[in-house]
PDB file of C-alpha atoms in Angstrom:
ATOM      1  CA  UNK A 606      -3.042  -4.081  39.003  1.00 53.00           C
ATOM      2  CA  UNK A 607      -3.793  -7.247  40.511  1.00 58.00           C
ATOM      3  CA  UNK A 608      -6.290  -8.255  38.399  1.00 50.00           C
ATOM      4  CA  UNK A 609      -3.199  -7.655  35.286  1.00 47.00           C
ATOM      5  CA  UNK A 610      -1.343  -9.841  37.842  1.00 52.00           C
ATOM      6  CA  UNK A 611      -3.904 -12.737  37.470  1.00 51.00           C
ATOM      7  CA  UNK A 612      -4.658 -12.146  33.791  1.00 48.00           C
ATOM      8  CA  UNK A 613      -0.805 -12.772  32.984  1.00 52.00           C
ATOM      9  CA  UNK A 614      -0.462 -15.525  34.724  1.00 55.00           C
ATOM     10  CA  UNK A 615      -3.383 -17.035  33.872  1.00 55.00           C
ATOM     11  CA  UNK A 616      -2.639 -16.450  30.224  1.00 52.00           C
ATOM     12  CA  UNK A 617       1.071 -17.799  31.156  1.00 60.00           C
ATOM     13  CA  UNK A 618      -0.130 -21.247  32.240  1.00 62.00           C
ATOM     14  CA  UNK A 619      -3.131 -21.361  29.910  1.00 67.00           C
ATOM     15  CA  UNK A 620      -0.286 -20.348  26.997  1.00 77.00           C
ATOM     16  CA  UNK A 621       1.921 -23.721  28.231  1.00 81.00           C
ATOM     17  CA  UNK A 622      -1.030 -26.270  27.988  1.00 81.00           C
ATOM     18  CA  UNK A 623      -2.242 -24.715  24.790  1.00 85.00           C
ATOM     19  CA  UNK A 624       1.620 -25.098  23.306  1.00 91.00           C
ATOM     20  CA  UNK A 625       1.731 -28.707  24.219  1.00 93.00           C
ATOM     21  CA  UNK A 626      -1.287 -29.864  23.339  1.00 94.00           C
ATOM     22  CA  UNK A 627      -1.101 -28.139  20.303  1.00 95.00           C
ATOM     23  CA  UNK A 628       2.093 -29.959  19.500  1.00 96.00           C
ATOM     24  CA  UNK A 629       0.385 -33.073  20.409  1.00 96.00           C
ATOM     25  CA  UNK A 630      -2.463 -32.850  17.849  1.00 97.00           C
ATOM     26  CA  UNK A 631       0.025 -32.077  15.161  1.00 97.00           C
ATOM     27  CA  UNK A 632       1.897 -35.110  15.767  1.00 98.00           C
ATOM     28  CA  UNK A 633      -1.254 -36.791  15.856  1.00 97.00           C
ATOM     29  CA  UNK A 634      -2.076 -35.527  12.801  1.00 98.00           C
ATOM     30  CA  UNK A 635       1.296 -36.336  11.084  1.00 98.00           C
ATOM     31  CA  UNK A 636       0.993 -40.097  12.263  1.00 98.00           C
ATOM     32  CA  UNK A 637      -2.625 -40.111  10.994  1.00 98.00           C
ATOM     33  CA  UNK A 638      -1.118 -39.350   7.512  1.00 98.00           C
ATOM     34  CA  UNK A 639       1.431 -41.641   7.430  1.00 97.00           C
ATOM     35  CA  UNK A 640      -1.114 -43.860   8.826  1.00 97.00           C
ATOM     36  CA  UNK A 641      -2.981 -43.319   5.913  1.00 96.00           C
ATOM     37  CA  UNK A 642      -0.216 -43.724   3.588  1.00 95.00           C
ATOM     38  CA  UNK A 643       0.767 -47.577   4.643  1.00 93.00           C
ATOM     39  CA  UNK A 644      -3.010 -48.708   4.493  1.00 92.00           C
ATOM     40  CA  UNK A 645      -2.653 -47.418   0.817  1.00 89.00           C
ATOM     41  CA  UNK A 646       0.254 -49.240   0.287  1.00 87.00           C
ATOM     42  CA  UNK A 647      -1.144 -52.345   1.629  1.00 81.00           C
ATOM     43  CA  UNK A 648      -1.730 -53.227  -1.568  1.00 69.00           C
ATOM     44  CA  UNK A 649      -3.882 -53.824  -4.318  1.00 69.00           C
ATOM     45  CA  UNK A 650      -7.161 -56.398  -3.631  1.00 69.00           C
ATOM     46  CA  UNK A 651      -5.851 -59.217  -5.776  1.00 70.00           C
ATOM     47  CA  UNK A 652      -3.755 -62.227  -5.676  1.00 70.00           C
ATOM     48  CA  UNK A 653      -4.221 -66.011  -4.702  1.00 74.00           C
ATOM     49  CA  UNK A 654      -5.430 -67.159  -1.366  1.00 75.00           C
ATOM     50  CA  UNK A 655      -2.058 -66.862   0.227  1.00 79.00           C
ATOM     51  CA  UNK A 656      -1.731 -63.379  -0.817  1.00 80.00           C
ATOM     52  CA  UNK A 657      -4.979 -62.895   0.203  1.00 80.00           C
ATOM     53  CA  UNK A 658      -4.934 -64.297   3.446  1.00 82.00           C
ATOM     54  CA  UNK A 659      -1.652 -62.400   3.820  1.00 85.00           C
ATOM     55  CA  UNK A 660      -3.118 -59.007   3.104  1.00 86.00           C
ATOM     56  CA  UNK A 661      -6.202 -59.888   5.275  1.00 86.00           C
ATOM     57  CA  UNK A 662      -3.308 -60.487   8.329  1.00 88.00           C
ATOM     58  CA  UNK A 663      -1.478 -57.549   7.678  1.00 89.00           C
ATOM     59  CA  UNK A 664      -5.223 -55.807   7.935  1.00 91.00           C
ATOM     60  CA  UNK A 665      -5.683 -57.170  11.313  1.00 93.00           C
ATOM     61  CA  UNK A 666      -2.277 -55.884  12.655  1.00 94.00           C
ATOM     62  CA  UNK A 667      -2.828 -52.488  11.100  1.00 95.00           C
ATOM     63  CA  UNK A 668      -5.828 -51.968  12.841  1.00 95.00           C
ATOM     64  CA  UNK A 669      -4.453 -53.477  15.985  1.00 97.00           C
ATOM     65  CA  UNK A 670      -2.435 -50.380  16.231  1.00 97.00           C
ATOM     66  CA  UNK A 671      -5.005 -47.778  15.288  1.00 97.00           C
ATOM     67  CA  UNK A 672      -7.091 -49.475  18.283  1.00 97.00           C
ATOM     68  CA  UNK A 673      -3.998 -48.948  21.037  1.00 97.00           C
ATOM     69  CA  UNK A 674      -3.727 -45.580  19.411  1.00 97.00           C
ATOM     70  CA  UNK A 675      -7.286 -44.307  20.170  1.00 97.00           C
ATOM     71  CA  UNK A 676      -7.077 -43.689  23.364  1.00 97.00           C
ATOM     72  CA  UNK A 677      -3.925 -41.461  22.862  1.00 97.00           C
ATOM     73  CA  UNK A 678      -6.239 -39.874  19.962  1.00 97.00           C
ATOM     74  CA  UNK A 679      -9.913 -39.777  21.837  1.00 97.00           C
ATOM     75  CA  UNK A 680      -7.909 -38.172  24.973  1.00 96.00           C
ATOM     76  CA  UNK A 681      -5.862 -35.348  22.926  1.00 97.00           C
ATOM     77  CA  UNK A 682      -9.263 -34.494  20.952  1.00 97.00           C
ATOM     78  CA  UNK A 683     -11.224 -34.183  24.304  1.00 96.00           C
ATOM     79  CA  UNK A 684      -8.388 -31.968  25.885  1.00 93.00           C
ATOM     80  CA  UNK A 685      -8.491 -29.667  23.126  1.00 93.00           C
ATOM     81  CA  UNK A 686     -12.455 -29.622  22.818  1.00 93.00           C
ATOM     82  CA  UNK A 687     -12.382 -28.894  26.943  1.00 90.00           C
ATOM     83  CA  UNK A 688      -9.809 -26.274  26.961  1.00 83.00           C
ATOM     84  CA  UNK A 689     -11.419 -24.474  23.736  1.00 84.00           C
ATOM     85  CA  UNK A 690     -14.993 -24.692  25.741  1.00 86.00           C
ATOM     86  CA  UNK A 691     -13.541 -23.498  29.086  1.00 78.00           C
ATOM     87  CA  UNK A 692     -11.624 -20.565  27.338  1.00 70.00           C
ATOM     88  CA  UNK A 693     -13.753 -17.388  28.664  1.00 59.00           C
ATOM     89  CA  UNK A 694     -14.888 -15.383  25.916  1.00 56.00           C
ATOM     90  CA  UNK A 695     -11.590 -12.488  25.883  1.00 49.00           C
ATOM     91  CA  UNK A 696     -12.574  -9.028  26.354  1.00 49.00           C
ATOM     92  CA  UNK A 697     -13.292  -5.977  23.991  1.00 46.00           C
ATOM     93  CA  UNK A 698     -11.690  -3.533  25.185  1.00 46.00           C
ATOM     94  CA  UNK A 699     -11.555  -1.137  22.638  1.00 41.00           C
ATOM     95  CA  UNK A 700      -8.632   0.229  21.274  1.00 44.00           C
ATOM     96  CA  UNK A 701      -9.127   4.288  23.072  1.00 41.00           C
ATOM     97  CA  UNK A 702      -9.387   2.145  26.149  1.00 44.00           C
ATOM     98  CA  UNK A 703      -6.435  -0.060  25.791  1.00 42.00           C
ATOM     99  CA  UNK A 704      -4.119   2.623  24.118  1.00 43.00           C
ATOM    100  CA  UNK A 705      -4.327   4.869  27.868  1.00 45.00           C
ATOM    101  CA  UNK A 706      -1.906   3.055  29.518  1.00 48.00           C
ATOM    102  CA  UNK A 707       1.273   0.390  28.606  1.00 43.00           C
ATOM    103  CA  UNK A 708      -0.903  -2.566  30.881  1.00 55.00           C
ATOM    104  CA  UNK A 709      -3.527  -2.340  28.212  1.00 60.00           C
ATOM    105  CA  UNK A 710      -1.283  -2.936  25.263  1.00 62.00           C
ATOM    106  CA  UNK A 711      -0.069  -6.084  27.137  1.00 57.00           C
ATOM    107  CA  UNK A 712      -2.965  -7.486  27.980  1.00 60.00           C
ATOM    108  CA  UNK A 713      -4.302  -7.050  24.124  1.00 67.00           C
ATOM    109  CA  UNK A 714      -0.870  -8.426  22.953  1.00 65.00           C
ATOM    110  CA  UNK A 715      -1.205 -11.169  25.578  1.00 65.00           C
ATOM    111  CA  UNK A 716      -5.441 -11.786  24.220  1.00 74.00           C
ATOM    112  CA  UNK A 717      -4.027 -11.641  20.701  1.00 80.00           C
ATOM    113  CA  UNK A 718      -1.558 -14.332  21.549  1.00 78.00           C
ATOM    114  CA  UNK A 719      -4.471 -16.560  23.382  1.00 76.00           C
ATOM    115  CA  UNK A 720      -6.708 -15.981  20.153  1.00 82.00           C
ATOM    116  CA  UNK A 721      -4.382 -17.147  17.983  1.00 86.00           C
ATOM    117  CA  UNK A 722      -3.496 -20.329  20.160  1.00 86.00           C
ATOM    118  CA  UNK A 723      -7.272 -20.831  20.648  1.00 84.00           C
ATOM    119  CA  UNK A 724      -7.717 -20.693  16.812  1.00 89.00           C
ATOM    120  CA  UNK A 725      -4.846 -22.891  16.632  1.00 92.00           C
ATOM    121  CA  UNK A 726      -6.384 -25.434  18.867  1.00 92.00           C
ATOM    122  CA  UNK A 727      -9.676 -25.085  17.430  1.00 93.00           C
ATOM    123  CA  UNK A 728      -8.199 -25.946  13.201  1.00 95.00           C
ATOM    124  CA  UNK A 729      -5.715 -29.167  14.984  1.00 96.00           C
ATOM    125  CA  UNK A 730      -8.593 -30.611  16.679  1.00 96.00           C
ATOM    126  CA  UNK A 731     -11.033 -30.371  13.997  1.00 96.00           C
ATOM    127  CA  UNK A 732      -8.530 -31.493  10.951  1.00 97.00           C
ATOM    128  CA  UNK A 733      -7.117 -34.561  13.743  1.00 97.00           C
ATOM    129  CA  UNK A 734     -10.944 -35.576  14.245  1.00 97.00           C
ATOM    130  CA  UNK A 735     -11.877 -35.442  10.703  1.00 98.00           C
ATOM    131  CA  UNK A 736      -8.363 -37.338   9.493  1.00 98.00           C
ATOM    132  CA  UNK A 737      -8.908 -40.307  12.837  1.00 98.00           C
ATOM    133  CA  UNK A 738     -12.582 -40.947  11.303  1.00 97.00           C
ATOM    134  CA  UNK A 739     -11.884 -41.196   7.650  1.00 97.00           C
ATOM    135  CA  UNK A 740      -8.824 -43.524   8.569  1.00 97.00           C
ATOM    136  CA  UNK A 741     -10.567 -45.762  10.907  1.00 96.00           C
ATOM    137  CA  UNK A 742     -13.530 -45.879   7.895  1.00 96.00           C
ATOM    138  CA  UNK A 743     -11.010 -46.409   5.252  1.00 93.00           C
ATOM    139  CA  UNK A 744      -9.628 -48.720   7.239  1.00 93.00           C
ATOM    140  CA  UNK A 745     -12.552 -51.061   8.108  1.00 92.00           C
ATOM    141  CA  UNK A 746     -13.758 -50.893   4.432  1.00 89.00           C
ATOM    142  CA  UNK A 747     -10.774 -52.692   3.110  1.00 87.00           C
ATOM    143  CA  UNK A 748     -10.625 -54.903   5.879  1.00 87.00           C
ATOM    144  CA  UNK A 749     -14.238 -55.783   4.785  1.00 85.00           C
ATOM    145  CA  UNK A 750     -13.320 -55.747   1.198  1.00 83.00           C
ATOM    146  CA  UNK A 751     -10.136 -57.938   2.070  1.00 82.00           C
ATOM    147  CA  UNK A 752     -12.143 -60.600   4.005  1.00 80.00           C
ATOM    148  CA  UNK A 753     -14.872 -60.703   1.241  1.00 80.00           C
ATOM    149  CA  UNK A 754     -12.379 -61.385  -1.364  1.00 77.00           C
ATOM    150  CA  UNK A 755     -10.546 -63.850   0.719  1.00 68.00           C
ATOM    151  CA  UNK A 756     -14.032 -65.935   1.474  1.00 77.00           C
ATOM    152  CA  UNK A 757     -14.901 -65.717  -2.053  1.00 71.00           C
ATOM    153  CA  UNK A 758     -11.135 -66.913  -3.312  1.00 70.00           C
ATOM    154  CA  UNK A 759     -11.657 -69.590  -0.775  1.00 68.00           C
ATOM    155  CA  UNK A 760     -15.219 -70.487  -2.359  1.00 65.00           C
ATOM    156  CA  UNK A 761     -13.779 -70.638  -5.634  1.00 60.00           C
ATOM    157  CA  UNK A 762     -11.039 -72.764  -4.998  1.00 55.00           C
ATOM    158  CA  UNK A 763     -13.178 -75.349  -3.212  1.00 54.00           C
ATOM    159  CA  UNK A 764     -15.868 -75.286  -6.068  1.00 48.00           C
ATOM    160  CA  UNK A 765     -13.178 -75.843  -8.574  1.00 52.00           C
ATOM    161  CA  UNK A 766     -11.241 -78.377  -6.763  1.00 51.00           C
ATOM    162  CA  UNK A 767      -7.969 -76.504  -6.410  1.00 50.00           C
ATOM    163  CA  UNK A 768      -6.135 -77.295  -3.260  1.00 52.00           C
ATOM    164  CA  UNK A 769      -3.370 -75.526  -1.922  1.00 50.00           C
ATOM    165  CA  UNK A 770      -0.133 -77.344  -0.047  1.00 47.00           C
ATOM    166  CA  UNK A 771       1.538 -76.066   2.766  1.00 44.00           C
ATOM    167  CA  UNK A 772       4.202 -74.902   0.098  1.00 47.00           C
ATOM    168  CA  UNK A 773       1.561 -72.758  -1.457  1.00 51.00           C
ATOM    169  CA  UNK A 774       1.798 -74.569  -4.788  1.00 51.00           C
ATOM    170  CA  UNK A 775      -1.444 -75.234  -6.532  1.00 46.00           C
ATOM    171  CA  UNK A 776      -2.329 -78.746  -7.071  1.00 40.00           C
ATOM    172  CA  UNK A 777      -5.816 -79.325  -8.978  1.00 38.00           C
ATOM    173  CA  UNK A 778      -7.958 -82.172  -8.435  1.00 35.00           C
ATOM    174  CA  UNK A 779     -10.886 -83.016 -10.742  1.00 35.00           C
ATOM    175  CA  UNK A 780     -14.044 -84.298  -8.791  1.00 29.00           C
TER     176      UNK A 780
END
């Protein structure tokens, strides 16, 4: 009996931690998205050098905030990866066992429920980790495209002698 005692409990506060973090990753995930969805509407890589220089600012503030969310990110992944490692493998008792008394049905409704969180856990933090990588990728590739295409613009416009204002009007000058 006391051992049921410990098991509940155990599964009680185990069952809160799980809950939250699990709500935690799926917010995480739901930010990665939208995330995902401004860098694509960023833009297109085209335009003159203010455009360009524009996009490659906006760049530099979107990944501003993807680096002060990281640690938010790194810690949530790590909680779930440490609470899914120190879950002790559940029991098998088998059903003829479990079905001689009401405490056995409990504690196999109460493992059921800790599977199913511990699955839960398990599919957040591996879709989070997989969406956080390709993002911060995705996101460092068009910043590298962006900067590229802005040097290049930039070597263009010198080698053809068109100067820009502070107005951003084009003024050409014939060397």
């Amino acid at each position: 009996m006391a051992f049921l005692i410990y098991f509940r409990s155990r599964l009680e506060g185990n069952s809160e931690s799980w809950n939250s973090l699990l709500l935690s990753l799926r917010e995480l995930i739901e930010w990665v998205i939208r995330k995902d969805t401004e860098l694509t509407a960023i833009g297109p890589l085209s335009g003159d050098l203010p455009t360009l220089a524009k996009l490659e600012s906006d760049l530099v503030s979107f990944r501003r905030v993807l680096d002060e969310k990281q640690p938010v990110v790194e810690s949530n992944l790590k909680s779930g990866r440490q609470l899914i490692a120190s879950e002790p493998p559940l029991s098998d008792t088998s059903d003829s066992e479990a079905g001689r008394d009401m405490d056995g049905d409990a504690r196999r409704h109460g493992e059921e429920s800790a599977r199913e969180l511990t699955r839960a856990v398990r599919r957040e933090v591996a879709k989070l980790s997989e969406k956080w990588a390709a993002l911060r990728e995705r996101a460092a590739a068009v910043a590298s495209n962006v900067a590229l295409a802005h040097k290049d613009c930039e070597a263009l416009v010198i080698d053809h002698g068109l100067w820009w204002d502070v107005a951003g009007r084009a003024y050409f000058i014939y060397i």
